[in-house]
GROMACS .gro file of C-alpha atoms in nm:
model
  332
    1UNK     CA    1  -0.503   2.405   1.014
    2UNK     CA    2  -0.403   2.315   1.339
    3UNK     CA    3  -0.589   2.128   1.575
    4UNK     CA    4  -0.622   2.271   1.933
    5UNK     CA    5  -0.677   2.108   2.259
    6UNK     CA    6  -1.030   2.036   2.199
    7UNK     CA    7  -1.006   1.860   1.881
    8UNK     CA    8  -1.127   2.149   1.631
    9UNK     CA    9  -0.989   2.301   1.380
   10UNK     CA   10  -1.090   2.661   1.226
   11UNK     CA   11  -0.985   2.768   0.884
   12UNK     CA   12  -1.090   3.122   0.815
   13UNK     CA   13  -1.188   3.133   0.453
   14UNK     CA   14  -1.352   2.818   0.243
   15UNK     CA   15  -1.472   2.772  -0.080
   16UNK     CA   16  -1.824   2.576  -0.038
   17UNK     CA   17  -1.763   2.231  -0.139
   18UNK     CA   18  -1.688   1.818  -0.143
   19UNK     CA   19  -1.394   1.816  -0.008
   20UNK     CA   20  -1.164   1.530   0.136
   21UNK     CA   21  -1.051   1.581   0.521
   22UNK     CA   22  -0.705   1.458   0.637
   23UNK     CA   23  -0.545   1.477   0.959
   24UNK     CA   24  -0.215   1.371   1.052
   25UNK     CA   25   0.031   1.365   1.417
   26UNK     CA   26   0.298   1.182   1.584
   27UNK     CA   27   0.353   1.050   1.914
   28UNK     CA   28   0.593   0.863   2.073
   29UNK     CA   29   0.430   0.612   2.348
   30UNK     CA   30   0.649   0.372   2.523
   31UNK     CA   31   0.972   0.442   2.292
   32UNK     CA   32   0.804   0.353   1.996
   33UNK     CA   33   0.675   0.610   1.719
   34UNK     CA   34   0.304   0.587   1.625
   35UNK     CA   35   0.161   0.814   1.341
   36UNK     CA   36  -0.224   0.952   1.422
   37UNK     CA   37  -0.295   0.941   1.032
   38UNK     CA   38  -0.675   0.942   0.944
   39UNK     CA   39  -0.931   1.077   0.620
   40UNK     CA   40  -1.233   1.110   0.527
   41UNK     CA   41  -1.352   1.174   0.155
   42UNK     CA   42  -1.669   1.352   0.006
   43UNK     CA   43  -1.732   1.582   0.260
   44UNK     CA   44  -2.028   1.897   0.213
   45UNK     CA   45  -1.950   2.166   0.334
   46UNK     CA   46  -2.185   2.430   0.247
   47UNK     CA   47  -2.226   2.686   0.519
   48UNK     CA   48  -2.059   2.797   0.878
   49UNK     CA   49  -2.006   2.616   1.143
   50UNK     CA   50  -1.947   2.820   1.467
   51UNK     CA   51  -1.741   2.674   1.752
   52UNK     CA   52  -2.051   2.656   1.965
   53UNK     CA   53  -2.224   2.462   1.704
   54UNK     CA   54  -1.952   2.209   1.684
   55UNK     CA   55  -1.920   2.193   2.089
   56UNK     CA   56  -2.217   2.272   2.264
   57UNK     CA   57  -2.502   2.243   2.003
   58UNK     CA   58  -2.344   1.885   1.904
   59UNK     CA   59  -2.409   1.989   1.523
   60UNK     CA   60  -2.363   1.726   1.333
   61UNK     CA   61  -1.993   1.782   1.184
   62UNK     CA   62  -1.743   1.542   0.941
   63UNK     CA   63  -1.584   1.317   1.206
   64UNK     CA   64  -1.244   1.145   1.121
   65UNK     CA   65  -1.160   0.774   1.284
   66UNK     CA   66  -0.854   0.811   1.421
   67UNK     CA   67  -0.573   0.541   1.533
   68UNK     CA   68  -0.226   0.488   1.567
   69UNK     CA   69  -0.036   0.321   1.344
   70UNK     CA   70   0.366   0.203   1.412
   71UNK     CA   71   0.655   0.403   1.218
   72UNK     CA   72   0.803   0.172   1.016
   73UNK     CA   73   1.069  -0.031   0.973
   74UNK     CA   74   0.995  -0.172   0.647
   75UNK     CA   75   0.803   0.068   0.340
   76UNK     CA   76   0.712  -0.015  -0.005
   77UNK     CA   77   1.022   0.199  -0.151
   78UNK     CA   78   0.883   0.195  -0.539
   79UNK     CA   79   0.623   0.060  -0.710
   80UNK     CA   80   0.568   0.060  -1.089
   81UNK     CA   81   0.212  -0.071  -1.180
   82UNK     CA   82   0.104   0.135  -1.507
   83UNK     CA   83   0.276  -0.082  -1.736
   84UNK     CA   84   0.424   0.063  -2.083
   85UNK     CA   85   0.301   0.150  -2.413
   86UNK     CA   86   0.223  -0.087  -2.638
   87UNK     CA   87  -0.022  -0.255  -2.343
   88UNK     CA   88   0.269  -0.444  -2.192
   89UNK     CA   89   0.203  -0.503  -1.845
   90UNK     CA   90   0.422  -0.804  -1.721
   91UNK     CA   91   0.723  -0.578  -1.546
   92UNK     CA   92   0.497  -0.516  -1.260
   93UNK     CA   93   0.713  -0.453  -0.974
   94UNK     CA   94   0.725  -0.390  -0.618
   95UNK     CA   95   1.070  -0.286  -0.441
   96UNK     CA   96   1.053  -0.288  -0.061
   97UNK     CA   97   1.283  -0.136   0.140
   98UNK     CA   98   1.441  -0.158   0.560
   99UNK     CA   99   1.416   0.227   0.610
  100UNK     CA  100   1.505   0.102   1.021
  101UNK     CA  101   1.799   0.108   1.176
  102UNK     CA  102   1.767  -0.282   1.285
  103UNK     CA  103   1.764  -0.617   1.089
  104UNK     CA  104   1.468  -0.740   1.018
  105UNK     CA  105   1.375  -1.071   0.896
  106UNK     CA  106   1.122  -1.125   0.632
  107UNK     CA  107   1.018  -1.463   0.746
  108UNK     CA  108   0.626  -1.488   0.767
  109UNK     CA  109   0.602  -1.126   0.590
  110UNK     CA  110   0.289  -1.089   0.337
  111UNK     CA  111   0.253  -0.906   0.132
  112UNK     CA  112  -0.148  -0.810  -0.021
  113UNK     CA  113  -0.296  -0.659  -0.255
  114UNK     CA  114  -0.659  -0.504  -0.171
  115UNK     CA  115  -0.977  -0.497  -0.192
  116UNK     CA  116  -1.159  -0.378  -0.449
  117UNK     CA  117  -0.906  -0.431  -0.724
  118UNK     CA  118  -0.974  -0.088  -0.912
  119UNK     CA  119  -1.000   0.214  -0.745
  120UNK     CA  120  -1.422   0.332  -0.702
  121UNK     CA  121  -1.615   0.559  -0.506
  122UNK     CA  122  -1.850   0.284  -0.466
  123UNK     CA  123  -1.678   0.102  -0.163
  124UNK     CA  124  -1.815  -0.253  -0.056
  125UNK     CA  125  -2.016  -0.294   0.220
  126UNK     CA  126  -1.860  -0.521   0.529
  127UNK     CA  127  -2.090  -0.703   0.770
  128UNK     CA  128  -2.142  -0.474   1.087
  129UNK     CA  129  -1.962  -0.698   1.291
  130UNK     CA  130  -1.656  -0.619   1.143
  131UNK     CA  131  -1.668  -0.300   1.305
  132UNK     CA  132  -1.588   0.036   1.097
  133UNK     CA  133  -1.228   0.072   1.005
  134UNK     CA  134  -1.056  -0.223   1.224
  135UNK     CA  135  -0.928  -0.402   0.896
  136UNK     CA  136  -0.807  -0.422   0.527
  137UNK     CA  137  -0.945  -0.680   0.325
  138UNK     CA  138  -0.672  -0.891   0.079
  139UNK     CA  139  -0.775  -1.012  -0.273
  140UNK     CA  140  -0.427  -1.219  -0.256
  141UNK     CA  141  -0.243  -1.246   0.003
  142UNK     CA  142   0.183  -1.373  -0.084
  143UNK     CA  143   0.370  -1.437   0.176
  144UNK     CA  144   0.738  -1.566   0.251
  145UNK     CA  145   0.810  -1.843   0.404
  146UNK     CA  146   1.098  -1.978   0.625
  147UNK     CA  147   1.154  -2.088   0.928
  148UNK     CA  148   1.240  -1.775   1.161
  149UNK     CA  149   1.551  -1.579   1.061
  150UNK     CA  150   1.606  -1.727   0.735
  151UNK     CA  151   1.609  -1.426   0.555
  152UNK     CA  152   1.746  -1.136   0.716
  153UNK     CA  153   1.724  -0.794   0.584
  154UNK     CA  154   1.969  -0.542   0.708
  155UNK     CA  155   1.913  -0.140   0.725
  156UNK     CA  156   1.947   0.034   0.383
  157UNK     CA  157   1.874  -0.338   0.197
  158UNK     CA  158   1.546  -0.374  -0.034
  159UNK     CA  159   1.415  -0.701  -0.203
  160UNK     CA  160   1.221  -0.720  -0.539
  161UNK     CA  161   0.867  -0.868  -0.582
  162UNK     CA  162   0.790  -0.887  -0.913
  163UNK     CA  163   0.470  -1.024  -1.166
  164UNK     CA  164   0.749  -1.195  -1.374
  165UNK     CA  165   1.127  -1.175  -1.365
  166UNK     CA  166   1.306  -1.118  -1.653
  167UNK     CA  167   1.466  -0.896  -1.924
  168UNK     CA  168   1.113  -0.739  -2.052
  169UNK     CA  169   1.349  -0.509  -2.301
  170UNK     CA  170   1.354  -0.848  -2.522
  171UNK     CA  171   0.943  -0.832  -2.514
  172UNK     CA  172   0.879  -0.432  -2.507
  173UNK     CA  173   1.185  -0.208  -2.577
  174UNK     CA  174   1.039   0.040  -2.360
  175UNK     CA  175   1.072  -0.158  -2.063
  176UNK     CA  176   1.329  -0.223  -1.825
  177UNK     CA  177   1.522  -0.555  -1.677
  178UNK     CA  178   1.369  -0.690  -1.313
  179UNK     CA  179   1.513  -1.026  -1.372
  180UNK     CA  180   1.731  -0.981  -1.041
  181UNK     CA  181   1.408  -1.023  -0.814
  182UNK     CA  182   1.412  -1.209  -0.531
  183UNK     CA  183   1.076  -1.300  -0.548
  184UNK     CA  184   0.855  -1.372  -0.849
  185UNK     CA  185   0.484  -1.358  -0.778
  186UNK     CA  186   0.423  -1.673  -1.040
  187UNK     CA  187   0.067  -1.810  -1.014
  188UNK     CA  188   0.095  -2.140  -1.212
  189UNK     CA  189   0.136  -2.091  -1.578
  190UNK     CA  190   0.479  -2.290  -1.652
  191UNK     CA  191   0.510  -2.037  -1.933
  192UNK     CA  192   0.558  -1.767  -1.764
  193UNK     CA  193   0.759  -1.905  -1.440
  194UNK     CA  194   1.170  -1.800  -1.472
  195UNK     CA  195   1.335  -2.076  -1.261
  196UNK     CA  196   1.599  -1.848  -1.171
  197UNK     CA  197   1.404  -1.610  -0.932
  198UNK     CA  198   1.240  -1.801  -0.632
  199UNK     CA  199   0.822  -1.808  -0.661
  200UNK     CA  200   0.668  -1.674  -0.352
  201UNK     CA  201   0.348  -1.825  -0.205
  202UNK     CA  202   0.007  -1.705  -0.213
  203UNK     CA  203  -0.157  -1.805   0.081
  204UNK     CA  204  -0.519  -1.689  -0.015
  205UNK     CA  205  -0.675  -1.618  -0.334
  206UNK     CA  206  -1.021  -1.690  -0.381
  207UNK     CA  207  -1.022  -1.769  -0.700
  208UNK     CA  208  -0.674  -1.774  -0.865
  209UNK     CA  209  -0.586  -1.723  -1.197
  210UNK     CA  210  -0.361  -1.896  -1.298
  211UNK     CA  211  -0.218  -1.743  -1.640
  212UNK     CA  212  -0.106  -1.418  -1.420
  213UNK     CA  213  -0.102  -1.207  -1.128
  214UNK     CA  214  -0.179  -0.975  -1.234
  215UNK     CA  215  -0.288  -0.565  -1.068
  216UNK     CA  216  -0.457  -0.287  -1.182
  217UNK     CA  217  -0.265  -0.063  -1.440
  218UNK     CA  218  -0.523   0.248  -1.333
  219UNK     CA  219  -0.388   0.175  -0.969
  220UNK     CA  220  -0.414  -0.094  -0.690
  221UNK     CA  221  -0.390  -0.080  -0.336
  222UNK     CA  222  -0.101  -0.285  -0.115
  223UNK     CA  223  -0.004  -0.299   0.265
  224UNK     CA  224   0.292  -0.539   0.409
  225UNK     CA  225   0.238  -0.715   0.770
  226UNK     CA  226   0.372  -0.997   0.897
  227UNK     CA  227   0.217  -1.299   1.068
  228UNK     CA  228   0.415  -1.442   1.295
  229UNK     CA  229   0.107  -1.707   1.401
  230UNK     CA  230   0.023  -1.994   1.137
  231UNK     CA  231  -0.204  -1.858   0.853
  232UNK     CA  232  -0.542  -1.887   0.946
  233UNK     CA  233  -0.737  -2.009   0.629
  234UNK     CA  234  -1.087  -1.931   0.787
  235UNK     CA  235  -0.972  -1.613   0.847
  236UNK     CA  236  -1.181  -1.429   0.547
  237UNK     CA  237  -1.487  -1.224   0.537
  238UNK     CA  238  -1.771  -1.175   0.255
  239UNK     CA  239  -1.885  -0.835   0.150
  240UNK     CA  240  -2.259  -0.762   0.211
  241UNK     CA  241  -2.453  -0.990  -0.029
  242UNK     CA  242  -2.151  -1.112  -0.208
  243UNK     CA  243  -1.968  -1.502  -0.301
  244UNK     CA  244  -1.652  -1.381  -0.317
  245UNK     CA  245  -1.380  -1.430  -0.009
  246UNK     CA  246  -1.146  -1.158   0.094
  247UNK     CA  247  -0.876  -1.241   0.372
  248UNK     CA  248  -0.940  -0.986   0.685
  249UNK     CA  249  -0.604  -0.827   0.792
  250UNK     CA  250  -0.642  -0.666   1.091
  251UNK     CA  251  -0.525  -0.272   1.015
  252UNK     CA  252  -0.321  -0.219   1.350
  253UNK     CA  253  -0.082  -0.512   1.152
  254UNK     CA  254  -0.008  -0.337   0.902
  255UNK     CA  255   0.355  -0.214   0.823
  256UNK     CA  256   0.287  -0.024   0.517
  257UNK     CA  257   0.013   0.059   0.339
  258UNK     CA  258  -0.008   0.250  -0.005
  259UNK     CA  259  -0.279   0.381  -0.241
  260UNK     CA  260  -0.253   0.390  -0.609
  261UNK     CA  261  -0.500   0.622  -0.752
  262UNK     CA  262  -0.635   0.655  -1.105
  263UNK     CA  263  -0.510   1.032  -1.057
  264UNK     CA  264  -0.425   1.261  -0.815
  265UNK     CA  265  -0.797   1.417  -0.853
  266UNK     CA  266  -0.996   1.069  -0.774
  267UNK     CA  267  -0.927   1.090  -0.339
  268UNK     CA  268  -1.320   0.972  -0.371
  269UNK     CA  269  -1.209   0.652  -0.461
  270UNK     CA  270  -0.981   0.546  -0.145
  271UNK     CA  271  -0.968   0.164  -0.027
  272UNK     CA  272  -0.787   0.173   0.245
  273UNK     CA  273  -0.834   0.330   0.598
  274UNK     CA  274  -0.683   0.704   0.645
  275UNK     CA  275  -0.506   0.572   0.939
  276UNK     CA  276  -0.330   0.322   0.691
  277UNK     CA  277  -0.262   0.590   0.422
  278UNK     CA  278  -0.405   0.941   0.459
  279UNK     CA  279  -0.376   1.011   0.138
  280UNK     CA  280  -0.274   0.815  -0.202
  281UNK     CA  281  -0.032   0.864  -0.534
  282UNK     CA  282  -0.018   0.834  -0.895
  283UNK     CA  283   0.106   0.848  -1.195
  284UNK     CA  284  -0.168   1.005  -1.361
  285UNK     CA  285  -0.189   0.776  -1.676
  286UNK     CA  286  -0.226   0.399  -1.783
  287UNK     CA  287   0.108   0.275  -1.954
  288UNK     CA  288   0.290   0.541  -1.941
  289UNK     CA  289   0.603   0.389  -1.849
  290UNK     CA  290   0.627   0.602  -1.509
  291UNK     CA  291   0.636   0.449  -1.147
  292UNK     CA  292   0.631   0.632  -0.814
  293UNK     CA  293   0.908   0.643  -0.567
  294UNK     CA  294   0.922   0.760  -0.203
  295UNK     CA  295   1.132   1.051  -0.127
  296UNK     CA  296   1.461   1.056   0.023
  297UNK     CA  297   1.518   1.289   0.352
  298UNK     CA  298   1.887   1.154   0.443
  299UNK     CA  299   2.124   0.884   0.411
  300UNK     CA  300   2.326   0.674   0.643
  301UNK     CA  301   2.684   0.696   0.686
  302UNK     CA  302   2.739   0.406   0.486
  303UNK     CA  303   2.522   0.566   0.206
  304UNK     CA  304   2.235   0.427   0.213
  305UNK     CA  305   1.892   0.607   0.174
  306UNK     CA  306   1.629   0.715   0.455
  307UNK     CA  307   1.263   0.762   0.312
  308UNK     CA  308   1.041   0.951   0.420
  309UNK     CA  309   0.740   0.783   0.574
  310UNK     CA  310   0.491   0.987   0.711
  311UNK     CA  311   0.190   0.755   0.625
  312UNK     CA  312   0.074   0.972   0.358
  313UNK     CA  313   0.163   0.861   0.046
  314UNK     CA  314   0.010   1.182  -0.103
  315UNK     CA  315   0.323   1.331   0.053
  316UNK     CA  316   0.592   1.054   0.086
  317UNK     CA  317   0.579   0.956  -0.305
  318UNK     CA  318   0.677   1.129  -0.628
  319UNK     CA  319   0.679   1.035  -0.981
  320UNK     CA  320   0.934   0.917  -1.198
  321UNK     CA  321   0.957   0.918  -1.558
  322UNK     CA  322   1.117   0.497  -1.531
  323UNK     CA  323   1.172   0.233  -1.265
  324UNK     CA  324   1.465   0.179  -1.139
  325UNK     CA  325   1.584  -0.115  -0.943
  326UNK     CA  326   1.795   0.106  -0.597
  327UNK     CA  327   1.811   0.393  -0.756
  328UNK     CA  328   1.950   0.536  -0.473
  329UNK     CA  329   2.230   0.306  -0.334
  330UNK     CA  330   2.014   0.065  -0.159
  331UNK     CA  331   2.193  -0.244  -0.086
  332UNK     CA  332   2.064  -0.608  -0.226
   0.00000   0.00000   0.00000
């Protein structure tokens, strides 16, 4: 439905249900494009609510946190999580992708994975202070270093950040070569580090293991921001009556955000704040050999893809049956 000038929308004919709410918009404020992306999940709705109800009677209705959230310029561009049959799960990968039309340079750019690890309708419980909604919480937290404008990336260029680089076709037949990352997210076990591909740094991690890094084949959840300020290593929260340390990541930093569900029927179990991702994708099994992909809406004269990046990756993502490293002409 569409929503009018007094913030309600009215759908004629409903099924009684638990349903999941999304809303989504675009503005453009100051030259810059912000989305208005937000959801809510498990929502009754059981009977009729009038407008008069909803306005004047202040009936208690499913409210949606709304706030805007910056257009781009980089996007996760494909991720492939599920791992392949037999239980091999070491080709992790994670391709992002400058769907701008300036350089940008990757210096200071993190990249985390979130809180909780697998996907539940039980969500933790933040202290109150933290405020409903204002941030993402990291379980590990990589992030690139250099000094500034070390490492450029131009329009229509993606780099690789993978669990381990290498040929995993000489391991599991099924799988596929990632041994051209640029990054490889290598947490400490010398038998698993390829001293070809550069390790990137975690700069948090509660409580690292060190034989792997290693993310949920049922689905994780990511975002990309950059921190252009020192890292802050007191800058972590607890969950309600928990030991554990999560890094806080303010959500209004956040580049990209994606949601990786068990299955495109579990929207109960979303992480991550609507405004971050209104909605999630899948690939609908555990090693499976599939990964998702975000769909193309152009390309550039010099060939190059443009993705589409609505923050909705319910709508932005599709499934393919294999990875595959720029599968549609991005440049290294």
């Amino acid at each position: 439905g569409i929503v009018d000038e007094r913030g309600i929308v009215s759908i004629d004919s409903l099924i009684p249900g638990i349903y999941s709410e999304n809303v989504s918009g675009k503005v453009d404020y100051n030259g810059q494009d912000y989305y208005l992306n937000g959801a809510v999940s498990n929502v009754s709705i059981f009977e009729d609510i009038t407008e008069e109800d909803a306005i004047e009677n202040n009936k208690k209705v499913p409210s949606i946190n709304i706030r805007p959230a910056k257009v781009g310029p980089l996007c996760f561009r494909e991720i492939y999580y599920c791992g392949v049959t037999p239980y091999y799960f070491r080709d992790q990968t994670y391709e992002i992708y400058n769907n701008g039309d300036e350089v940008f340079y990757l210096d200071s750019l993190c990249f985390a994975q979130l809180e909780p690890n697998v996907a539940t309708a039980t969500l933790p419980v933040w202290p109150d202070e933290d405020g409903v909604d204002n941030y993402v919480y990291g379980i590990v937290v990589w992030q690139i270093s250099g000094s500034g404008k070390d490492y450029p990336l131009q329009p229509g260029e993606s780099f690789l950040i993978v669990q381990e680089a290498r040929d995993h076709r000489v391991n599991n037949a099924s799988s596929f070569d990632n041994s051209m990352a640029e990054w490889e997210a290598w947490s400490g076990n010398a038998g698993r580090d390829n001293p070809e591909v550069p390790n990137i740094a975690y700069v948090f991690w509660d409580k690292p293991n060190t034989m792997q890094w290693l993310t949920s084949v049922f689905g994780a959840a990511f975002c990309i921001y950059k921190m252009d300020t020192p890292f802050d290593p007191n800058n972590w929260q607890t969950q309600v009556n928990k030991t554990q340390r999560f890094m806080k990541i303010a959500a209004g930093d956040v580049m990209d955000g994606v949601e990786l569900l068990p299955d495109m029927f579990s929207f109960d179990m979303k992480r991550i704040p609507g405004f971050v991702d209104a909605g999630g994708t899948s690939v609908g099994a555990t090693y499976c050999g599939k990964s998702v992909c975000r769909k193309v809406t152009g390309y550039r004269e010099d060939g190059t893809p443009l993705y589409q990046d609505t923050n909705n990756s319910t709508d932005d993502f599709e499934v393919m049956d294999q990875p595959m490293i720029r599968r549609n002409g991005e440049k290294v």
